[in-house]
Short mmCIF file of C-alpha atoms in Angstrom, two decimals:
data_model
loop_
_atom_site.label_atom_id
_atom_site.label_comp_id
_atom_site.label_asym_id
_atom_site.label_seq_id
_atom_site.Cartn_x
_atom_site.Cartn_y
_atom_site.Cartn_z
CA MET A 12 21.62 -15.52 -2.74
CA SER A 13 23.48 -17.54 -5.78
CA SER A 14 25.48 -20.37 -4.21
CA LEU A 15 24.28 -23.36 -1.97
CA ARG A 16 24.22 -23.04 1.40
CA VAL A 17 24.61 -25.96 3.91
CA LEU A 18 24.64 -26.10 7.65
CA THR A 19 26.06 -28.77 10.24
CA GLY A 20 25.56 -28.37 14.06
CA ILE A 21 28.07 -30.06 16.16
CA THR A 22 26.55 -30.86 19.77
CA THR A 23 29.02 -29.73 22.54
CA THR A 24 29.12 -32.83 25.28
CA GLY A 25 32.26 -35.08 25.08
CA THR A 26 35.41 -35.42 23.23
CA PRO A 27 35.42 -36.27 20.08
CA HIS A 28 36.87 -40.22 18.99
CA LEU A 29 38.22 -41.63 15.99
CA GLY A 30 34.83 -42.73 15.12
CA ASN A 31 33.58 -38.88 15.30
CA TYR A 32 36.18 -38.11 12.65
CA VAL A 33 36.00 -40.98 9.81
CA GLY A 34 31.93 -40.36 10.52
CA ALA A 35 31.51 -37.01 10.46
CA ILE A 36 34.37 -34.65 10.95
CA ARG A 37 36.53 -35.79 7.88
CA PRO A 38 33.90 -35.94 5.33
CA ALA A 39 32.49 -32.42 6.16
CA VAL A 40 35.99 -31.02 6.10
CA ALA A 41 36.10 -31.96 2.81
CA ALA A 42 32.60 -31.44 2.24
CA SER A 43 33.81 -27.47 2.80
CA LEU A 44 35.89 -27.50 -0.26
CA ASN A 45 33.46 -27.81 -2.35
CA ALA A 46 32.94 -24.91 -4.92
CA GLY A 47 29.91 -22.78 -4.92
CA THR A 48 28.84 -23.80 -1.46
CA GLU A 49 28.49 -21.48 1.57
CA SER A 50 29.12 -23.86 4.58
CA PHE A 51 28.20 -23.26 8.02
CA TYR A 52 29.13 -25.32 10.94
CA PHE A 53 28.43 -24.35 14.85
CA LEU A 54 28.50 -25.67 18.09
CA ALA A 55 25.45 -26.42 19.29
CA ASP A 56 26.33 -25.30 22.85
CA TYR A 57 22.63 -24.50 23.87
CA HIS A 58 21.19 -27.86 22.84
CA ALA A 59 24.15 -29.20 25.08
CA LEU A 60 22.64 -27.71 27.96
CA ILE A 61 19.39 -30.15 27.10
CA LYS A 62 21.64 -32.97 27.78
CA CYS A 63 24.24 -32.18 30.62
CA GLU A 64 23.94 -30.15 33.58
CA ASP A 65 27.54 -29.63 34.22
CA PRO A 66 29.07 -26.36 33.11
CA ALA A 67 32.61 -27.34 33.13
CA ARG A 68 31.93 -30.47 31.17
CA ILE A 69 30.14 -27.88 28.16
CA GLN A 70 32.89 -25.61 28.70
CA ARG A 71 35.90 -28.16 27.99
CA SER A 72 33.69 -30.14 25.31
CA THR A 73 33.14 -26.77 23.37
CA LEU A 74 37.30 -26.41 23.30
CA GLU A 75 37.74 -30.19 22.44
CA ILE A 76 35.02 -29.79 19.94
CA ALA A 77 36.46 -26.52 18.11
CA ALA A 78 39.89 -27.94 18.35
CA SER A 79 39.52 -30.94 16.86
CA TRP A 80 37.51 -29.33 14.03
CA LEU A 81 40.20 -26.69 13.01
CA ALA A 82 43.12 -29.40 13.78
CA ALA A 83 41.23 -31.85 10.84
CA GLY A 84 41.26 -29.09 8.29
CA LEU A 85 38.62 -26.77 8.66
CA ASN A 86 39.35 -23.73 7.33
CA PRO A 87 37.53 -20.63 9.50
CA ASP A 88 38.14 -17.97 6.92
CA LYS A 89 36.90 -20.30 3.81
CA VAL A 90 33.30 -20.91 6.15
CA PHE A 91 31.12 -19.62 8.94
CA PHE A 92 32.44 -21.47 12.05
CA TYR A 93 30.30 -20.24 15.05
CA ARG A 94 29.32 -20.97 18.52
CA GLN A 95 25.51 -21.06 18.70
CA SER A 96 25.23 -19.04 22.12
CA ASP A 97 26.77 -16.22 20.03
CA ILE A 98 24.34 -15.59 17.76
CA PRO A 99 21.36 -13.62 19.96
CA GLU A 100 18.86 -14.05 16.82
CA ILE A 101 19.03 -17.42 17.15
CA PRO A 102 16.85 -17.77 20.87
CA GLU A 103 14.96 -14.75 19.30
CA LEU A 104 14.05 -16.43 16.18
CA THR A 105 12.88 -19.62 18.18
CA TRP A 106 10.46 -17.18 20.20
CA LEU A 107 9.17 -16.25 16.86
CA LEU A 108 8.75 -19.96 15.82
CA THR A 109 7.50 -21.02 18.95
CA CYS A 110 4.35 -18.54 18.46
CA VAL A 111 3.41 -20.27 14.94
CA THR A 112 4.19 -23.95 15.89
CA GLY A 113 1.21 -26.15 16.90
CA LYS A 114 1.75 -28.26 20.16
CA GLY A 115 0.47 -31.37 18.19
CA LEU A 116 3.56 -30.95 15.93
CA LEU A 117 5.97 -31.06 18.87
CA ASN A 118 4.09 -33.64 20.31
CA ARG A 119 5.12 -36.23 17.61
CA ALA A 120 8.97 -35.42 18.23
CA HIS A 121 10.80 -38.76 18.34
CA ALA A 122 12.57 -37.51 21.62
CA TYR A 123 9.82 -36.32 23.44
CA LYS A 124 7.37 -39.43 22.29
CA ALA A 125 10.21 -41.97 23.37
CA ALA A 126 10.75 -40.30 26.65
CA VAL A 127 6.70 -40.35 27.12
CA ASP A 128 7.30 -43.92 26.37
CA LYS A 129 9.68 -44.86 28.99
CA ASN A 130 7.52 -42.80 31.57
CA THR A 131 4.61 -44.56 30.38
CA ALA A 132 5.76 -48.36 30.54
CA ALA A 133 7.56 -47.57 33.99
CA GLY A 134 3.93 -46.55 35.07
CA THR A 135 5.27 -42.98 36.01
CA ASP A 136 3.41 -39.75 34.59
CA PRO A 137 4.28 -39.17 31.18
CA ASP A 138 6.04 -35.91 31.57
CA SER A 139 8.06 -37.07 34.27
CA GLU A 140 11.18 -35.38 34.14
CA VAL A 141 10.94 -34.26 30.74
CA THR A 142 12.11 -30.74 30.57
CA ALA A 143 10.61 -27.78 28.51
CA GLY A 144 13.88 -27.73 26.87
CA LEU A 145 13.62 -31.23 25.38
CA PHE A 146 10.22 -30.47 24.18
CA MET A 147 11.04 -27.37 22.48
CA TYR A 148 14.53 -29.12 21.16
CA PRO A 149 13.17 -28.80 17.56
CA VAL A 150 12.18 -25.41 17.21
CA LEU A 151 15.78 -24.69 18.43
CA MET A 152 17.00 -26.32 15.83
CA ALA A 153 14.98 -24.96 13.26
CA ALA A 154 16.01 -22.02 14.39
CA ASP A 155 19.54 -22.96 13.91
CA ILE A 156 18.49 -23.85 10.40
CA LEU A 157 16.12 -20.85 9.34
CA MET A 158 18.41 -18.23 10.48
CA PHE A 159 21.00 -18.69 7.81
CA LYS A 160 18.28 -19.53 5.02
CA SER A 161 20.08 -23.04 4.41
CA HIS A 162 19.46 -25.32 1.86
CA LYS A 163 20.58 -28.45 2.60
CA ILE A 164 21.46 -30.11 6.19
CA PRO A 165 23.46 -33.55 6.29
CA VAL A 166 21.63 -35.70 8.43
CA GLY A 167 20.96 -39.32 8.99
CA ARG A 168 17.75 -41.10 8.93
CA ASP A 169 16.96 -40.47 12.23
CA GLN A 170 17.04 -36.91 12.32
CA ILE A 171 14.85 -36.44 8.61
CA GLN A 172 11.92 -35.58 11.13
CA HIS A 173 13.53 -32.25 12.41
CA ILE A 174 14.05 -30.91 8.88
CA GLU A 175 10.46 -32.17 8.32
CA MET A 176 9.61 -29.89 11.42
CA ALA A 177 11.65 -27.07 10.18
CA ARG A 178 9.94 -26.79 6.73
CA ASP A 179 6.36 -26.70 8.59
CA MET A 180 7.35 -23.86 10.79
CA ALA A 181 9.04 -22.03 7.66
CA SER A 182 5.92 -22.65 6.02
CA SER A 183 3.67 -21.53 8.98
CA PHE A 184 5.54 -18.21 9.24
CA ASN A 185 5.67 -17.20 5.62
CA HIS A 186 1.97 -17.87 5.17
CA LEU A 187 1.32 -15.45 8.01
CA TYR A 188 3.87 -12.97 7.00
CA GLY A 189 5.49 -13.28 4.25
CA GLU A 190 8.21 -15.26 2.13
CA HIS A 191 10.92 -14.77 4.64
CA PHE A 192 11.98 -18.13 5.27
CA VAL A 193 13.96 -20.66 2.55
CA LEU A 194 12.28 -24.34 3.02
CA PRO A 195 15.52 -26.37 4.08
CA GLU A 196 16.05 -30.34 2.49
CA ALA A 197 17.32 -32.98 4.43
CA ALA A 198 20.74 -34.28 2.63
CA ILE A 199 20.41 -37.82 3.82
CA GLU A 200 23.93 -39.43 4.51
CA GLU A 201 23.41 -42.83 3.31
CA SER A 202 27.05 -43.73 3.19
CA VAL A 203 28.15 -42.39 6.58
CA ALA A 204 31.33 -44.63 7.53
CA THR A 205 30.50 -46.28 11.00
CA LEU A 206 33.56 -47.41 13.03
CA PRO A 207 33.80 -50.23 15.18
CA GLY A 208 35.06 -49.78 18.75
CA LEU A 209 37.31 -51.77 20.76
CA ASP A 210 34.78 -54.49 21.45
CA GLY A 211 33.30 -54.89 17.60
CA ARG A 212 30.29 -52.45 18.57
CA LYS A 213 29.44 -49.57 17.09
CA MET A 214 32.26 -47.01 18.10
CA SER A 215 30.74 -44.70 20.92
CA LYS A 216 31.17 -43.20 24.57
CA SER A 217 27.97 -45.04 25.90
CA TYR A 218 29.58 -48.07 25.45
CA ASP A 219 32.84 -47.32 26.60
CA ASN A 220 34.50 -48.60 23.42
CA THR A 221 36.15 -45.38 22.15
CA ILE A 222 39.54 -44.71 20.19
CA ALA A 223 40.56 -41.06 21.20
CA LEU A 224 40.98 -38.97 18.65
CA PHE A 225 44.14 -36.97 19.17
CA ALA A 226 45.58 -38.63 22.19
CA PRO A 227 49.35 -39.19 22.25
CA ALA A 228 50.98 -41.77 20.13
CA ALA A 229 51.35 -44.29 23.09
CA GLN A 230 48.14 -44.02 24.43
CA LEU A 231 46.73 -44.28 20.75
CA ARG A 232 48.80 -47.57 20.65
CA LYS A 233 47.98 -49.09 23.73
CA GLN A 234 44.26 -48.37 22.87
CA ILE A 235 44.90 -49.96 19.29
CA MET A 236 46.58 -53.15 20.87
CA GLY A 237 43.04 -53.55 22.97
CA ILE A 238 40.70 -54.09 20.09
CA VAL A 239 39.13 -57.85 20.87
CA THR A 240 40.07 -60.32 18.31
CA ASP A 241 39.84 -63.95 17.67
CA SER A 242 42.30 -66.71 19.16
CA ARG A 243 43.69 -67.81 15.53
CA ALA A 244 47.42 -68.05 15.98
CA PRO A 245 50.08 -66.34 14.27
CA GLY A 246 50.47 -68.19 10.58
CA GLU A 247 46.66 -69.26 10.48
CA ALA A 248 44.63 -67.54 7.87
CA LYS A 249 41.90 -64.78 9.32
CA GLU A 250 38.74 -63.62 8.28
CA THR A 251 38.23 -60.09 7.45
CA GLU A 252 34.70 -60.37 7.55
CA GLY A 253 33.27 -58.80 10.64
CA SER A 254 36.90 -58.06 11.68
CA ALA A 255 37.02 -54.85 13.89
CA LEU A 256 40.58 -54.15 13.18
CA PHE A 257 40.25 -54.76 9.40
CA GLN A 258 37.29 -52.25 9.19
CA ILE A 259 39.15 -49.52 11.18
CA TYR A 260 42.03 -50.22 8.95
CA GLN A 261 39.81 -49.71 5.65
CA ALA A 262 38.72 -46.53 6.85
CA PHE A 263 42.10 -45.29 6.78
CA ALA A 264 43.69 -47.01 3.92
CA SER A 265 43.91 -46.47 0.44
CA ALA A 266 42.61 -49.34 -1.91
CA GLN A 267 46.02 -50.86 -2.50
CA GLU A 268 46.43 -50.52 1.20
CA THR A 269 43.57 -51.96 1.96
CA GLU A 270 44.23 -55.16 -0.34
CA ALA A 271 47.70 -55.66 0.86
CA PHE A 272 46.16 -55.96 4.13
CA ARG A 273 43.62 -57.88 3.39
CA GLN A 274 45.99 -60.55 1.82
CA ALA A 275 48.26 -60.53 4.93
CA PHE A 276 44.98 -61.75 6.42
CA ARG A 277 44.90 -64.80 4.30
CA ASP A 278 48.59 -64.96 5.06
CA GLY A 279 47.97 -65.43 8.60
CA ILE A 280 49.28 -62.45 10.01
CA ALA A 281 49.82 -62.48 13.65
CA TRP A 282 47.28 -59.97 15.29
CA GLY A 283 49.75 -58.35 17.49
CA ASP A 284 51.53 -57.27 13.82
CA ALA A 285 48.06 -56.52 12.44
CA LYS A 286 47.35 -54.12 15.56
CA GLN A 287 50.68 -52.07 15.10
CA ALA A 288 50.04 -52.07 11.18
CA LEU A 289 47.05 -50.46 11.88
CA PHE A 290 48.15 -47.97 14.60
CA GLU A 291 51.15 -47.30 12.20
CA ARG A 292 48.34 -46.32 9.28
CA ILE A 293 46.52 -44.30 11.59
CA ASP A 294 49.06 -42.47 13.30
CA ARG A 295 50.62 -41.52 9.99
CA GLU A 296 47.20 -39.49 9.17
CA MET A 297 46.77 -38.37 12.88
CA ALA A 298 50.46 -37.08 13.80
CA PRO A 299 50.34 -33.69 11.95
CA MET A 300 46.70 -33.16 13.26
CA ARG A 301 47.80 -34.09 16.49
CA GLU A 302 50.31 -31.41 16.59
CA ARG A 303 48.10 -29.00 15.30
CA TYR A 304 45.57 -29.76 18.32
CA ASP A 305 47.74 -29.88 20.99
CA SER A 306 49.19 -26.60 19.87
CA LEU A 307 45.14 -25.37 19.91
CA ILE A 308 44.13 -27.10 23.36
CA ALA A 309 47.44 -25.38 24.45
CA ASN A 310 46.00 -21.92 23.33
CA PRO A 311 42.63 -21.46 24.24
CA ALA A 312 42.66 -17.70 23.47
CA GLN A 313 43.28 -18.44 19.87
CA ILE A 314 39.93 -20.72 19.73
CA GLU A 315 37.80 -18.24 21.50
CA ALA A 316 38.96 -15.56 18.98
CA ILE A 317 38.40 -17.64 15.68
CA LEU A 318 34.87 -18.64 17.31
CA LEU A 319 34.12 -14.87 17.61
CA ALA A 320 35.14 -13.88 14.39
CA GLY A 321 33.18 -16.60 13.09
CA ALA A 322 30.17 -15.16 14.93
CA ALA A 323 30.91 -11.69 14.05
CA ARG A 324 30.73 -13.06 10.13
CA ALA A 325 27.54 -14.95 10.89
CA ARG A 326 25.98 -11.96 12.47
CA GLN A 327 26.29 -9.89 9.34
CA LEU A 328 23.51 -11.90 8.04
CA SER A 329 21.26 -12.84 11.08
CA ALA A 330 20.98 -9.09 12.49
CA PRO A 331 20.05 -7.73 9.46
CA PHE A 332 17.59 -10.92 8.96
CA MET A 333 16.13 -10.54 12.46
CA THR A 334 15.22 -6.64 11.92
CA GLU A 335 13.35 -7.91 8.88
CA LEU A 336 11.65 -10.66 10.69
CA ARG A 337 10.89 -8.01 13.35
CA GLN A 338 9.52 -6.02 10.99
CA ALA A 339 6.91 -8.47 9.26
CA VAL A 340 5.33 -9.62 13.06
CA GLY A 341 5.17 -6.21 14.36
CA LEU A 342 7.51 -5.56 16.70
CA ARG A 343 8.47 -2.21 15.29
CA SER A 344 8.49 1.77 16.03
CA VAL A 345 5.19 2.97 16.81
CA ALA A 346 5.98 6.06 15.45
CA LYS A 347 5.87 5.07 11.62
CA PRO A 348 2.46 4.07 10.03
CA ALA A 349 0.95 0.31 10.40
CA THR A 350 1.18 -1.81 7.42
CA ALA A 351 0.35 -5.35 7.43
CA ALA A 352 3.13 -7.45 5.88
CA ARG A 353 1.13 -9.35 3.63
CA PRO A 354 -2.94 -9.95 2.91
CA ALA A 355 -4.82 -10.40 6.69
CA ARG A 356 -4.81 -14.37 7.40
CA GLU A 357 -8.29 -14.72 7.12
CA LYS A 358 -7.96 -14.29 3.15
CA ALA A 359 -5.39 -16.91 2.75
CA SER A 360 -7.16 -19.89 0.09
CA GLY A 361 -4.79 -22.71 0.62
CA LEU A 362 -6.53 -25.68 1.06
CA PRO A 363 -5.56 -28.43 3.75
CA THR A 364 -2.52 -31.13 2.13
CA PHE A 365 -1.67 -34.53 2.47
CA LYS A 366 2.34 -35.28 2.89
CA GLN A 367 3.58 -38.60 3.39
CA TYR A 368 7.00 -39.49 4.65
CA ARG A 369 9.20 -42.22 5.48
CA GLU A 370 10.23 -42.51 9.24
CA ARG A 371 13.06 -43.81 11.10
CA ASP A 372 11.28 -46.98 11.75
CA GLY A 373 11.39 -47.84 8.69
CA LEU A 374 7.57 -47.64 8.19
CA PHE A 375 5.97 -44.92 5.97
CA TYR A 376 2.91 -42.01 7.52
CA PHE A 377 1.06 -39.32 6.38
CA LYS A 378 -0.47 -36.57 7.88
CA LEU A 379 -2.94 -33.85 7.09
CA THR A 380 -1.84 -29.94 7.09
CA ASP A 381 -3.75 -26.86 7.26
CA ALA A 382 -2.80 -24.36 5.04
CA GLN A 383 -0.71 -22.46 7.84
CA GLY A 384 1.39 -26.11 8.55
CA GLN A 385 -0.37 -26.80 11.72
CA VAL A 386 -0.58 -30.79 11.82
CA LEU A 387 -4.47 -31.84 12.22
CA LEU A 388 -4.22 -35.87 11.42
CA GLN A 389 -1.56 -38.26 11.75
CA SER A 390 -1.55 -41.87 10.62
CA ARG A 391 -0.35 -45.05 11.74
CA GLY A 392 2.59 -46.47 10.14
CA PHE A 393 2.34 -48.56 6.72
CA GLU A 394 4.80 -51.03 5.61
CA GLN A 395 4.43 -49.86 2.14
CA PRO A 396 3.97 -46.41 1.04
CA ARG A 397 0.67 -47.73 -1.36
CA ALA A 398 -0.90 -49.06 1.62
CA ALA A 399 -1.71 -45.46 2.40
CA GLY A 400 -2.82 -44.04 -0.61
CA PRO A 401 -6.19 -45.85 -0.42
CA VAL A 402 -6.38 -44.48 2.96
CA ILE A 403 -5.77 -40.97 2.06
CA ALA A 404 -8.26 -41.04 -0.91
CA ALA A 405 -10.91 -42.65 1.17
CA LEU A 406 -10.43 -39.33 3.32
CA THR A 407 -9.88 -36.56 0.30
CA GLN A 408 -13.23 -38.19 -1.39
CA GLY A 409 -15.37 -38.94 1.95
CA GLY A 410 -14.84 -35.93 3.78
CA ALA A 411 -15.24 -35.71 7.75
CA ALA A 412 -17.78 -38.77 7.45
CA ALA A 413 -14.37 -40.89 6.47
CA LEU A 414 -12.61 -40.12 9.92
CA ALA A 415 -14.77 -43.38 11.61
CA GLN A 416 -14.05 -45.40 8.71
CA GLN A 417 -10.53 -44.95 8.59
CA ALA A 418 -9.67 -44.43 12.41
CA ALA A 419 -7.95 -47.88 12.45
CA TYR A 420 -4.97 -46.12 10.37
CA LEU A 421 -5.20 -43.08 12.36
CA GLN A 422 -3.60 -41.90 15.50
CA ASP A 423 -5.44 -40.68 18.41
CA ASP A 424 -5.61 -36.90 18.98
CA THR A 425 -7.59 -34.36 20.70
CA PRO A 426 -11.01 -33.64 20.06
CA ALA A 427 -9.95 -30.37 19.08
CA LEU A 428 -7.74 -31.09 16.55
CA ARG A 429 -9.70 -33.83 15.48
CA GLN A 430 -12.57 -31.45 14.94
CA ALA A 431 -10.28 -29.14 12.97
CA ALA A 432 -9.27 -32.30 10.75
CA ALA A 433 -12.76 -32.66 10.17
CA SER A 434 -13.27 -29.09 8.83
CA ALA A 435 -10.01 -29.56 6.68
CA LEU A 436 -11.52 -32.92 5.23
CA ASP A 437 -14.78 -31.46 4.30
CA GLN A 438 -12.94 -28.95 2.62
CA LEU A 439 -11.20 -31.26 0.49
CA ALA A 440 -13.98 -33.19 -0.63
CA GLU A 441 -15.94 -30.24 -1.34
CA ALA A 442 -12.90 -29.15 -3.91
CA ALA A 443 -12.71 -32.49 -5.06
CA ARG A 444 -16.54 -32.54 -5.80
CA ALA A 445 -16.49 -29.09 -7.70
CA SER A 446 -13.27 -29.85 -9.97
#
């Protein structure tokens, strides 16, 4: 496998808006044209079931999102474009990964912790209305990624944890059954464009401030005319800083067009004229895509055929890989001689490992994992990464005895995990003394 593999998932809940186009669809379509890259784009309809219980909405959203990406220029002949639920190997892999994933790892997932914290604050049962689907979400996501041996996963900082968890699961499986999975890396999207909505806040369906992506031109113009502006009159100079109208224009315009619009603000352009200019600039880019989108929406059978063809191509990779994985774990014909995939687990000689990382809260953490990737110990957050260093050193050198001394820096855990952590630290201390 010589080319770089990049995988992107698209959850099928809701209709894409202008912010989705600028922040995700447009840059992803551009990235799909990169030479030497195999791009995988999938409609994550299994994931949607965690968030949405309306079957009609999931079906309609799948249609609209697929049409949006295709209309925006994604070429299904050049990339792998498929629906998650059309790849039966993904839920099967989810189960294999479940069997090597520690519950303690999943306990720390952001979404699950947030739900538990919310319930605890409300004085209800910690797991009230928390489904097993929400709890297992990271495993399904790991299966999406690991199935196609993806190297890079474009994500925002709030998704880094999921990529780390996928790496942990892959490491655990590889340790037990041999080197089958590629360890993925997060490709942090630091410069993702975020569009303001009609009211100046981030464009989001939850704020009800979105501008429709492929609405008819008349509706697009009406929404743009509804963008909130200040009370400055025609002829009065206007600020570009903090102006939602200007920021949206800038996301579509060239540098030369942007500078001309900036000058128009200095010259006191009327808000109505500025909004008309914004409409015309957006419509110039959207009109050809809108025509293609309308044609696709009117012919859902064409989209269905594209998705099924994409799934067939993807399964040329996933089906033989799943056969390999089934063989590795022992799901094989009993008529053949039994063979081990790798030396017995108890002969593994890897030492426990400390890993440091940064979370979406901006703090720095470390965790202690055993040779199978099981998380044994989890730190509390540190303002600076260097603050974690002395704590790790004390634990490494002091062994189990250092647990009580460093307790203020560690998260509470189950007695079983704490006992396992103590044993692991003693191994590290012994190895340090021997070196």
